[in-house]
PDB file of C-alpha atoms in Angstrom:
ATOM      1  CA  MET A 198      33.744  22.360   0.065  1.00 83.00           C
ATOM      2  CA  VAL A 199      30.309  21.034   1.015  1.00 93.00           C
ATOM      3  CA  GLU A 200      28.523  18.773  -1.458  1.00 97.00           C
ATOM      4  CA  PHE A 201      24.769  18.171  -1.391  1.00 97.00           C
ATOM      5  CA  GLY A 202      22.586  15.265  -2.403  1.00 98.00           C
ATOM      6  CA  SER A 203      19.706  12.919  -1.661  1.00 98.00           C
ATOM      7  CA  VAL A 204      19.655   9.163  -1.161  1.00 98.00           C
ATOM      8  CA  LEU A 205      16.490   7.475  -2.414  1.00 98.00           C
ATOM      9  CA  LEU A 206      15.686   4.186  -0.773  1.00 96.00           C
ATOM     10  CA  GLY A 207      12.709   1.979  -0.011  1.00 96.00           C
ATOM     11  CA  ALA A 208      11.192  -1.425  -0.580  1.00 95.00           C
ATOM     12  CA  PRO A 209      11.163  -3.010  -4.059  1.00 93.00           C
ATOM     13  CA  GLY A 210       8.569  -1.430  -6.321  1.00 92.00           C
ATOM     14  CA  SER A 211       8.265   1.758  -4.275  1.00 95.00           C
ATOM     15  CA  GLY A 212       9.372   3.875  -7.235  1.00 95.00           C
ATOM     16  CA  LYS A 213      12.961   4.794  -6.334  1.00 96.00           C
ATOM     17  CA  THR A 214      14.467   4.545  -9.807  1.00 96.00           C
ATOM     18  CA  THR A 215      11.496   6.308 -11.405  1.00 96.00           C
ATOM     19  CA  ALA A 216      11.775   9.088  -8.835  1.00 97.00           C
ATOM     20  CA  CYS A 217      15.506   9.441  -9.531  1.00 98.00           C
ATOM     21  CA  HIS A 218      14.699   9.868 -13.215  1.00 97.00           C
ATOM     22  CA  GLY A 219      11.983  12.399 -12.407  1.00 97.00           C
ATOM     23  CA  LEU A 220      14.315  14.424 -10.174  1.00 97.00           C
ATOM     24  CA  GLN A 221      16.984  14.412 -12.851  1.00 98.00           C
ATOM     25  CA  GLN A 222      14.528  15.701 -15.469  1.00 96.00           C
ATOM     26  CA  PHE A 223      13.242  18.405 -13.117  1.00 95.00           C
ATOM     27  CA  PHE A 224      16.758  19.537 -12.231  1.00 96.00           C
ATOM     28  CA  ASP A 225      17.684  19.646 -15.922  1.00 95.00           C
ATOM     29  CA  LEU A 226      14.673  21.890 -16.584  1.00 93.00           C
ATOM     30  CA  THR A 227      15.522  24.215 -13.697  1.00 92.00           C
ATOM     31  CA  LYS A 228      19.241  24.243 -14.549  1.00 93.00           C
ATOM     32  CA  ARG A 229      20.406  22.664 -11.318  1.00 95.00           C
ATOM     33  CA  GLN A 230      23.585  20.773 -12.135  1.00 96.00           C
ATOM     34  CA  ASN A 231      23.036  17.180 -11.066  1.00 97.00           C
ATOM     35  CA  ALA A 232      24.474  13.691 -11.193  1.00 98.00           C
ATOM     36  CA  VAL A 233      22.777  10.345 -10.584  1.00 98.00           C
ATOM     37  CA  ILE A 234      24.746   7.658  -8.766  1.00 98.00           C
ATOM     38  CA  ASN A 235      23.437   4.102  -9.074  1.00 98.00           C
ATOM     39  CA  LEU A 236      24.279   2.103  -5.942  1.00 98.00           C
ATOM     40  CA  ASP A 237      21.992  -0.806  -6.825  1.00 97.00           C
ATOM     41  CA  PRO A 238      24.176  -3.652  -8.152  1.00 97.00           C
ATOM     42  CA  ALA A 239      21.039  -5.419  -9.447  1.00 95.00           C
ATOM     43  CA  ASN A 240      19.774  -2.430 -11.432  1.00 91.00           C
ATOM     44  CA  ASP A 241      20.864  -2.958 -15.021  1.00 85.00           C
ATOM     45  CA  GLY A 242      18.006  -1.200 -16.824  1.00 86.00           C
ATOM     46  CA  LEU A 243      18.636   2.425 -15.932  1.00 94.00           C
ATOM     47  CA  PRO A 244      16.168   4.943 -17.413  1.00 96.00           C
ATOM     48  CA  TYR A 245      18.226   7.943 -16.355  1.00 97.00           C
ATOM     49  CA  ARG A 246      21.589   9.395 -17.334  1.00 97.00           C
ATOM     50  CA  CYS A 247      23.932   7.575 -14.958  1.00 97.00           C
ATOM     51  CA  ASP A 248      27.141   9.365 -13.965  1.00 98.00           C
ATOM     52  CA  VAL A 249      28.484   6.835 -11.461  1.00 98.00           C
ATOM     53  CA  ASP A 250      27.479   3.159 -11.545  1.00 98.00           C
ATOM     54  CA  ILE A 251      28.335   0.583  -8.888  1.00 98.00           C
ATOM     55  CA  ALA A 252      28.408  -1.971 -11.723  1.00 97.00           C
ATOM     56  CA  GLU A 253      31.892  -0.619 -12.465  1.00 97.00           C
ATOM     57  CA  LEU A 254      32.920  -2.046  -9.086  1.00 98.00           C
ATOM     58  CA  ILE A 255      30.655  -5.037  -8.487  1.00 97.00           C
ATOM     59  CA  THR A 256      27.412  -6.596  -9.760  1.00 97.00           C
ATOM     60  CA  LEU A 257      24.865  -8.829  -8.072  1.00 97.00           C
ATOM     61  CA  ASP A 258      25.023 -11.454 -10.837  1.00 96.00           C
ATOM     62  CA  ASP A 259      28.786 -11.864 -10.406  1.00 97.00           C
ATOM     63  CA  VAL A 260      28.450 -12.225  -6.630  1.00 97.00           C
ATOM     64  CA  MET A 261      25.647 -14.786  -6.887  1.00 97.00           C
ATOM     65  CA  THR A 262      27.602 -16.807  -9.442  1.00 97.00           C
ATOM     66  CA  GLU A 263      30.925 -16.722  -7.621  1.00 96.00           C
ATOM     67  CA  PHE A 264      29.719 -17.323  -4.059  1.00 96.00           C
ATOM     68  CA  GLY A 265      26.467 -19.192  -4.636  1.00 97.00           C
ATOM     69  CA  LEU A 266      24.436 -16.576  -2.777  1.00 96.00           C
ATOM     70  CA  GLY A 267      20.780 -15.704  -3.289  1.00 96.00           C
ATOM     71  CA  PRO A 268      19.661 -12.194  -4.216  1.00 95.00           C
ATOM     72  CA  ASN A 269      19.276 -11.007  -0.606  1.00 94.00           C
ATOM     73  CA  GLY A 270      22.628 -12.320   0.591  1.00 96.00           C
ATOM     74  CA  GLY A 271      24.213 -11.103  -2.616  1.00 97.00           C
ATOM     75  CA  LEU A 272      22.969  -7.536  -2.122  1.00 97.00           C
ATOM     76  CA  ILE A 273      24.277  -7.454   1.445  1.00 97.00           C
ATOM     77  CA  TYR A 274      27.660  -8.699   0.198  1.00 98.00           C
ATOM     78  CA  CYS A 275      27.724  -6.007  -2.500  1.00 98.00           C
ATOM     79  CA  MET A 276      26.997  -3.168  -0.070  1.00 98.00           C
ATOM     80  CA  GLU A 277      29.542  -4.431   2.439  1.00 98.00           C
ATOM     81  CA  TYR A 278      32.046  -4.661  -0.426  1.00 98.00           C
ATOM     82  CA  LEU A 279      31.268  -1.054  -1.346  1.00 98.00           C
ATOM     83  CA  GLU A 280      31.761  -0.033   2.274  1.00 98.00           C
ATOM     84  CA  LYS A 281      35.238  -1.560   2.217  1.00 98.00           C
ATOM     85  CA  ASN A 282      36.001   0.187  -1.073  1.00 98.00           C
ATOM     86  CA  MET A 283      34.803   3.686  -0.225  1.00 98.00           C
ATOM     87  CA  ASP A 284      37.954   5.096  -1.822  1.00 98.00           C
ATOM     88  CA  TRP A 285      36.541   4.019  -5.193  1.00 98.00           C
ATOM     89  CA  LEU A 286      33.248   5.813  -4.563  1.00 98.00           C
ATOM     90  CA  LEU A 287      34.884   8.978  -3.223  1.00 98.00           C
ATOM     91  CA  LYS A 288      37.201   9.108  -6.231  1.00 98.00           C
ATOM     92  CA  ARG A 289      34.308   8.689  -8.658  1.00 98.00           C
ATOM     93  CA  LEU A 290      32.351  11.411  -6.858  1.00 98.00           C
ATOM     94  CA  GLU A 291      35.215  13.809  -7.532  1.00 97.00           C
ATOM     95  CA  ASP A 292      34.257  13.550 -11.213  1.00 96.00           C
ATOM     96  CA  VAL A 293      30.818  15.041 -10.422  1.00 97.00           C
ATOM     97  CA  LYS A 294      32.010  17.679  -8.000  1.00 95.00           C
ATOM     98  CA  ASP A 295      29.765  20.726  -7.452  1.00 94.00           C
ATOM     99  CA  LYS A 296      26.709  18.875  -8.733  1.00 97.00           C
ATOM    100  CA  TYR A 297      23.625  17.909  -6.750  1.00 98.00           C
ATOM    101  CA  LEU A 298      23.878  14.158  -6.196  1.00 98.00           C
ATOM    102  CA  ILE A 299      20.972  11.719  -6.520  1.00 98.00           C
ATOM    103  CA  PHE A 300      21.724   8.242  -5.154  1.00 98.00           C
ATOM    104  CA  ASP A 301      19.605   5.317  -6.375  1.00 98.00           C
ATOM    105  CA  CYS A 302      19.816   2.498  -3.819  1.00 97.00           C
ATOM    106  CA  PRO A 303      18.866  -1.198  -3.615  1.00 96.00           C
ATOM    107  CA  GLY A 304      15.387  -2.201  -2.528  1.00 94.00           C
ATOM    108  CA  GLN A 305      16.349  -4.628   0.234  1.00 93.00           C
ATOM    109  CA  VAL A 306      14.977  -3.064   3.425  1.00 95.00           C
ATOM    110  CA  GLU A 307      17.406  -4.967   5.681  1.00 95.00           C
ATOM    111  CA  LEU A 308      20.128  -2.688   4.380  1.00 96.00           C
ATOM    112  CA  TYR A 309      18.409   0.272   6.046  1.00 96.00           C
ATOM    113  CA  THR A 310      16.993  -1.343   9.183  1.00 96.00           C
ATOM    114  CA  HIS A 311      19.525  -3.946  10.375  1.00 93.00           C
ATOM    115  CA  ASN A 312      22.709  -4.180   8.334  1.00 96.00           C
ATOM    116  CA  ASN A 313      25.303  -1.482   9.057  1.00 97.00           C
ATOM    117  CA  ALA A 314      26.890  -1.178   5.604  1.00 97.00           C
ATOM    118  CA  MET A 315      24.640   1.595   4.263  1.00 97.00           C
ATOM    119  CA  ARG A 316      24.730   3.495   7.547  1.00 97.00           C
ATOM    120  CA  ASN A 317      28.529   3.379   7.564  1.00 98.00           C
ATOM    121  CA  ILE A 318      28.686   4.487   3.916  1.00 98.00           C
ATOM    122  CA  LEU A 319      26.499   7.506   4.696  1.00 98.00           C
ATOM    123  CA  HIS A 320      28.536   8.409   7.768  1.00 97.00           C
ATOM    124  CA  LYS A 321      31.753   8.256   5.732  1.00 97.00           C
ATOM    125  CA  LEU A 322      30.214  10.549   3.137  1.00 98.00           C
ATOM    126  CA  GLU A 323      29.216  12.908   5.945  1.00 97.00           C
ATOM    127  CA  LYS A 324      32.814  12.987   7.194  1.00 97.00           C
ATOM    128  CA  HIS A 325      33.875  14.044   3.692  1.00 97.00           C
ATOM    129  CA  ASN A 326      31.508  17.061   3.767  1.00 97.00           C
ATOM    130  CA  PHE A 327      28.572  15.512   1.931  1.00 98.00           C
ATOM    131  CA  ARG A 328      25.239  16.763   3.255  1.00 97.00           C
ATOM    132  CA  ILE A 329      22.749  14.054   2.449  1.00 97.00           C
ATOM    133  CA  THR A 330      18.967  13.827   2.768  1.00 98.00           C
ATOM    134  CA  ILE A 331      17.424  10.372   3.057  1.00 98.00           C
ATOM    135  CA  VAL A 332      14.278  10.087   0.925  1.00 98.00           C
ATOM    136  CA  HIS A 333      12.436   6.970   2.071  1.00 98.00           C
ATOM    137  CA  MET A 334       9.866   5.883  -0.492  1.00 97.00           C
ATOM    138  CA  VAL A 335       6.718   4.041   0.636  1.00 97.00           C
ATOM    139  CA  ASP A 336       4.150   2.885  -1.916  1.00 97.00           C
ATOM    140  CA  ALA A 337       0.974   4.902  -1.252  1.00 96.00           C
ATOM    141  CA  HIS A 338      -1.277   1.917  -1.935  1.00 95.00           C
ATOM    142  CA  LEU A 339      -0.320   0.584   1.516  1.00 95.00           C
ATOM    143  CA  CYS A 340      -2.607   3.238   2.979  1.00 95.00           C
ATOM    144  CA  THR A 341      -5.629   1.336   1.675  1.00 94.00           C
ATOM    145  CA  ASP A 342      -4.861  -1.531   4.076  1.00 92.00           C
ATOM    146  CA  ALA A 343      -4.615  -0.558   7.753  1.00 91.00           C
ATOM    147  CA  SER A 344      -2.297  -3.396   8.754  1.00 91.00           C
ATOM    148  CA  LYS A 345       0.082  -2.716   5.836  1.00 93.00           C
ATOM    149  CA  TYR A 346       0.111   0.994   6.652  1.00 96.00           C
ATOM    150  CA  ILE A 347       1.051   0.186  10.261  1.00 95.00           C
ATOM    151  CA  SER A 348       3.884  -2.004   8.950  1.00 95.00           C
ATOM    152  CA  SER A 349       5.109   0.878   6.792  1.00 97.00           C
ATOM    153  CA  LEU A 350       5.109   3.162   9.839  1.00 97.00           C
ATOM    154  CA  LEU A 351       7.354   0.742  11.705  1.00 97.00           C
ATOM    155  CA  LEU A 352       9.649   0.424   8.681  1.00 97.00           C
ATOM    156  CA  SER A 353       9.906   4.205   8.328  1.00 98.00           C
ATOM    157  CA  LEU A 354      10.632   4.645  12.034  1.00 98.00           C
ATOM    158  CA  LYS A 355      13.296   1.939  12.095  1.00 97.00           C
ATOM    159  CA  THR A 356      14.966   3.379   8.990  1.00 98.00           C
ATOM    160  CA  MET A 357      15.052   6.863  10.498  1.00 97.00           C
ATOM    161  CA  LEU A 358      16.582   5.613  13.747  1.00 97.00           C
ATOM    162  CA  HIS A 359      19.079   3.280  12.081  1.00 97.00           C
ATOM    163  CA  LEU A 360      20.484   5.658   9.455  1.00 97.00           C
ATOM    164  CA  SER A 361      20.429   8.788  11.667  1.00 95.00           C
ATOM    165  CA  GLN A 362      20.462  11.277   8.782  1.00 96.00           C
ATOM    166  CA  PRO A 363      18.171  14.147   7.693  1.00 97.00           C
ATOM    167  CA  HIS A 364      15.100  12.303   6.525  1.00 97.00           C
ATOM    168  CA  VAL A 365      12.010  12.734   4.348  1.00 97.00           C
ATOM    169  CA  ASN A 366       9.389   9.979   4.173  1.00 98.00           C
ATOM    170  CA  VAL A 367       7.361   9.913   0.964  1.00 98.00           C
ATOM    171  CA  LEU A 368       4.133   8.222  -0.087  1.00 97.00           C
ATOM    172  CA  SER A 369       4.996   7.523  -3.706  1.00 97.00           C
ATOM    173  CA  LYS A 370       2.672   6.874  -6.653  1.00 95.00           C
ATOM    174  CA  VAL A 371      -0.091   8.749  -4.852  1.00 94.00           C
ATOM    175  CA  ASP A 372      -1.877   9.258  -8.175  1.00 92.00           C
ATOM    176  CA  LEU A 373      -2.530   5.492  -8.356  1.00 92.00           C
ATOM    177  CA  ILE A 374      -3.764   5.009  -4.812  1.00 91.00           C
ATOM    178  CA  GLN A 375      -7.455   4.716  -5.758  1.00 85.00           C
ATOM    179  CA  THR A 376      -6.755   1.827  -8.118  1.00 89.00           C
ATOM    180  CA  TYR A 377      -5.902  -0.351  -5.104  1.00 89.00           C
ATOM    181  CA  GLY A 378      -8.819   0.487  -2.825  1.00 88.00           C
ATOM    182  CA  THR A 379     -10.560   3.190  -0.821  1.00 90.00           C
ATOM    183  CA  LEU A 380      -8.969   5.140   2.000  1.00 92.00           C
ATOM    184  CA  SER A 381     -10.742   4.885   5.356  1.00 91.00           C
ATOM    185  CA  PHE A 382      -9.731   8.473   6.192  1.00 93.00           C
ATOM    186  CA  LYS A 383      -8.636  11.639   4.440  1.00 93.00           C
ATOM    187  CA  LEU A 384      -5.109  11.697   3.063  1.00 94.00           C
ATOM    188  CA  ASP A 385      -3.817  14.042   5.775  1.00 93.00           C
ATOM    189  CA  PHE A 386      -4.553  11.343   8.366  1.00 95.00           C
ATOM    190  CA  TYR A 387      -1.886   9.185   6.699  1.00 96.00           C
ATOM    191  CA  THR A 388       0.631  11.931   5.933  1.00 95.00           C
ATOM    192  CA  GLU A 389       0.550  13.505   9.393  1.00 94.00           C
ATOM    193  CA  VAL A 390       0.263  10.128  11.181  1.00 93.00           C
ATOM    194  CA  GLN A 391      -2.558  11.406  13.360  1.00 83.00           C
ATOM    195  CA  ASP A 392      -4.308   9.582  16.221  1.00 90.00           C
ATOM    196  CA  LEU A 393      -3.701   5.966  15.234  1.00 94.00           C
ATOM    197  CA  SER A 394      -6.413   4.675  17.580  1.00 92.00           C
ATOM    198  CA  TYR A 395      -8.891   5.353  14.775  1.00 92.00           C
ATOM    199  CA  LEU A 396      -6.867   3.026  12.581  1.00 91.00           C
ATOM    200  CA  LEU A 397      -6.970   0.327  15.244  1.00 90.00           C
ATOM    201  CA  ASP A 398     -10.750   0.734  15.456  1.00 88.00           C
ATOM    202  CA  THR A 399     -10.930   0.114  11.712  1.00 86.00           C
ATOM    203  CA  LEU A 400      -9.024  -3.133  12.146  1.00 85.00           C
ATOM    204  CA  ARG A 401     -11.222  -4.249  15.038  1.00 83.00           C
ATOM    205  CA  ASN A 402     -14.392  -3.636  13.004  1.00 80.00           C
ATOM    206  CA  ASP A 403     -13.067  -5.538  10.002  1.00 73.00           C
ATOM    207  CA  PRO A 404     -14.576  -9.077  10.000  1.00 64.00           C
ATOM    208  CA  HIS A 405     -11.529 -10.231   8.042  1.00 64.00           C
ATOM    209  CA  GLY A 406      -9.126  -8.290  10.227  1.00 62.00           C
ATOM    210  CA  ALA A 407      -6.307  -9.490  12.447  1.00 63.00           C
ATOM    211  CA  THR A 408      -6.644 -12.094  15.178  1.00 73.00           C
ATOM    212  CA  PRO A 409      -6.571 -10.876  18.811  1.00 78.00           C
ATOM    213  CA  ARG A 410      -2.893 -11.775  18.965  1.00 80.00           C
ATOM    214  CA  PHE A 411      -1.980  -9.606  15.997  1.00 84.00           C
ATOM    215  CA  ALA A 412      -4.369  -6.900  17.147  1.00 86.00           C
ATOM    216  CA  LYS A 413      -2.200  -6.496  20.246  1.00 89.00           C
ATOM    217  CA  LEU A 414       0.894  -6.357  18.048  1.00 90.00           C
ATOM    218  CA  ASN A 415      -0.656  -3.626  15.871  1.00 91.00           C
ATOM    219  CA  GLU A 416      -1.600  -1.689  18.989  1.00 93.00           C
ATOM    220  CA  ALA A 417       1.948  -1.945  20.358  1.00 95.00           C
ATOM    221  CA  VAL A 418       3.453  -0.752  17.053  1.00 96.00           C
ATOM    222  CA  CYS A 419       1.076   2.224  16.925  1.00 96.00           C
ATOM    223  CA  GLU A 420       1.960   3.175  20.492  1.00 96.00           C
ATOM    224  CA  LEU A 421       5.662   2.981  19.635  1.00 97.00           C
ATOM    225  CA  VAL A 422       5.276   5.174  16.563  1.00 97.00           C
ATOM    226  CA  GLU A 423       3.233   7.753  18.467  1.00 96.00           C
ATOM    227  CA  GLU A 424       5.674   7.740  21.374  1.00 96.00           C
ATOM    228  CA  PHE A 425       8.576   8.694  19.101  1.00 96.00           C
ATOM    229  CA  GLY A 426       6.408  11.177  17.203  1.00 96.00           C
ATOM    230  CA  ILE A 427       8.874  11.655  14.338  1.00 96.00           C
ATOM    231  CA  VAL A 428       7.210   9.821  11.443  1.00 97.00           C
ATOM    232  CA  GLY A 429       5.300  11.788   8.834  1.00 96.00           C
ATOM    233  CA  TYR A 430       4.941  11.611   5.071  1.00 96.00           C
ATOM    234  CA  SER A 431       5.102  13.828   2.051  1.00 95.00           C
ATOM    235  CA  THR A 432       3.465  12.730  -1.214  1.00 95.00           C
ATOM    236  CA  LEU A 433       4.816  12.262  -4.709  1.00 96.00           C
ATOM    237  CA  CYS A 434       3.370  11.893  -8.174  1.00 95.00           C
ATOM    238  CA  VAL A 435       6.492  11.854 -10.300  1.00 95.00           C
ATOM    239  CA  GLU A 436       4.609  13.014 -13.409  1.00 93.00           C
ATOM    240  CA  ASP A 437       3.337  16.131 -11.627  1.00 93.00           C
ATOM    241  CA  LYS A 438       5.892  18.966 -11.643  1.00 92.00           C
ATOM    242  CA  ALA A 439       4.268  20.660  -8.654  1.00 90.00           C
ATOM    243  CA  SER A 440       4.501  17.432  -6.669  1.00 93.00           C
ATOM    244  CA  VAL A 441       8.169  16.962  -7.576  1.00 95.00           C
ATOM    245  CA  LYS A 442       8.896  20.576  -6.652  1.00 93.00           C
ATOM    246  CA  ARG A 443       7.292  20.142  -3.226  1.00 92.00           C
ATOM    247  CA  LEU A 444       9.460  17.106  -2.564  1.00 95.00           C
ATOM    248  CA  ILE A 445      12.605  18.959  -3.623  1.00 95.00           C
ATOM    249  CA  GLU A 446      11.746  21.815  -1.265  1.00 93.00           C
ATOM    250  CA  GLN A 447      11.612  19.340   1.608  1.00 94.00           C
ATOM    251  CA  MET A 448      14.863  17.713   0.537  1.00 96.00           C
ATOM    252  CA  ASP A 449      16.578  21.103   0.396  1.00 95.00           C
ATOM    253  CA  ARG A 450      15.313  22.151   3.822  1.00 93.00           C
ATOM    254  CA  ALA A 451      16.546  18.875   5.293  1.00 95.00           C
ATOM    255  CA  ASN A 452      20.160  19.166   4.125  1.00 95.00           C
ATOM    256  CA  GLY A 453      20.444  22.960   3.943  1.00 94.00           C
ATOM    257  CA  TYR A 454      20.794  23.298   0.176  1.00 94.00           C
ATOM    258  CA  PHE A 455      20.072  26.759  -1.216  1.00 87.00           C
ATOM    259  CA  ALA A 456      19.420  27.234  -4.922  1.00 80.00           C
ATOM    260  CA  LYS A 457      22.109  28.950  -6.941  1.00 77.00           C
ATOM    261  CA  ASP A 458      21.410  32.127  -8.882  1.00 72.00           C
ATOM    262  CA  GLU A 459      21.592  30.408 -12.267  1.00 74.00           C
ATOM    263  CA  GLU A 460      18.804  27.983 -11.381  1.00 79.00           C
ATOM    264  CA  GLU A 461      15.498  28.913 -12.973  1.00 62.00           C
ATOM    265  CA  GLY A 462      12.926  30.017 -10.459  1.00 57.00           C
ATOM    266  CA  SER A 463      15.567  29.995  -7.739  1.00 50.00           C
ATOM    267  CA  MET A 464      13.603  32.560  -5.719  1.00 44.00           C
ATOM    268  CA  LEU A 465      10.796  30.030  -5.385  1.00 46.00           C
ATOM    269  CA  TRP A 466      12.998  27.773  -3.293  1.00 47.00           C
ATOM    270  CA  ALA A 467      13.696  30.517  -0.756  1.00 45.00           C
ATOM    271  CA  ILE A 468      10.037  31.255   0.018  1.00 42.00           C
ATOM    272  CA  GLY A 469       8.843  29.956   3.384  1.00 42.00           C
ATOM    273  CA  SER A 470       7.673  26.562   2.216  1.00 45.00           C
ATOM    274  CA  SER A 471       7.577  25.185   5.744  1.00 48.00           C
ATOM    275  CA  ASN A 472       4.425  27.170   6.522  1.00 52.00           C
ATOM    276  CA  TYR A 473       1.904  24.684   7.933  1.00 47.00           C
ATOM    277  CA  LEU A 474      -1.051  26.282   6.147  1.00 47.00           C
ATOM    278  CA  LYS A 475       0.704  25.878   2.826  1.00 60.00           C
ATOM    279  CA  TYR A 476       1.482  22.250   3.650  1.00 60.00           C
ATOM    280  CA  PHE A 477      -2.173  21.594   4.516  1.00 58.00           C
ATOM    281  CA  GLU A 478      -3.313  23.230   1.271  1.00 63.00           C
ATOM    282  CA  GLU A 479      -0.904  21.061  -0.715  1.00 75.00           C
ATOM    283  CA  ILE A 480      -2.223  17.864   0.888  1.00 81.00           C
ATOM    284  CA  GLN A 481      -5.770  19.028   0.198  1.00 79.00           C
ATOM    285  CA  ASP A 482      -4.808  19.614  -3.431  1.00 81.00           C
ATOM    286  CA  VAL A 483      -3.459  16.053  -3.707  1.00 83.00           C
ATOM    287  CA  GLN A 484      -6.638  14.732  -2.064  1.00 85.00           C
ATOM    288  CA  GLU A 485      -8.877  16.552  -4.532  1.00 82.00           C
ATOM    289  CA  ARG A 486      -6.782  15.807  -7.588  1.00 80.00           C
ATOM    290  CA  TYR A 487      -6.054  12.106  -7.182  1.00 82.00           C
ATOM    291  CA  ILE A 488      -8.356  10.720  -4.485  1.00 82.00           C
ATOM    292  CA  ASP A 489     -11.577  12.742  -4.737  1.00 77.00           C
ATOM    293  CA  PRO A 490     -11.623  13.798  -8.402  1.00 65.00           C
ATOM    294  CA  PRO A 491     -14.645  15.882  -9.462  1.00 58.00           C
ATOM    295  CA  VAL A 492     -17.463  13.884 -11.022  1.00 51.00           C
ATOM    296  CA  ARG A 493     -18.164  14.711 -14.655  1.00 49.00           C
ATOM    297  CA  GLU A 494     -21.639  15.915 -15.555  1.00 49.00           C
ATOM    298  CA  GLU A 495     -22.260  12.991 -17.915  1.00 49.00           C
ATOM    299  CA  GLU A 496     -21.375  10.576 -15.091  1.00 47.00           C
ATOM    300  CA  GLU A 497     -23.979  12.221 -12.857  1.00 48.00           C
ATOM    301  CA  ASP A 498     -26.731  11.785 -15.474  1.00 46.00           C
TER     302      ASP A 498
END
């Protein structure tokens, strides 16, 4: 029987664990049976109801103490140890059979761009009839800095190519984006990854921008991203039910999940959510709600 789930990953502080908690709460409300699997051996303060915890197998503190490794080396060791003990994970997943799985992963990006442990774990799950969607979280505040946004594009592209699984890139914490700075363009420029030459122009006109050497590097990265043409972003405000629902729709389309009859509002999931006009309207709604909020009358006076 086919099992469905999503793997949330991204850099530290991108909001993976918070998003896992938000998804769990939303699924509970809509009566979608779910289970959260913590695969982060350094995550000991779990806000969600955890059904399977890698701490039962191995923890980062134990590895660092026993082998004298730092946090980065320790995390790589833990994931490679999990890869070699996939029987443990598969057996524990039998306890949450027929539930939608939400995997909370470590925040070390090397695990998704260079090291093969996570890729091999996902491929083994695929061989055991698990249909998984990768949800790559990128902190939305990176959009306020052109060079950081370009770096996030490269990270997203490398993750997509390395893991080779159905994939959804997400600009997380979009409701906080204005607290970090002002966007040079409308939000859809960053979500659709439009003509990046405009972004390069912004860097060239910045008196504190990159040196000519790094300008060429930024240009090369932008050309690479545009040549592949596969990177794009959704948005997420985990406290906004509509935003969470939009993300879940994308996750479901990616791995082929179809809502069961007992799920509340199950007909909503079947409606053609991939319509481009609807997508554009949703991005416009996020723009107006969080980035261009209406000015109050007393503020105008």
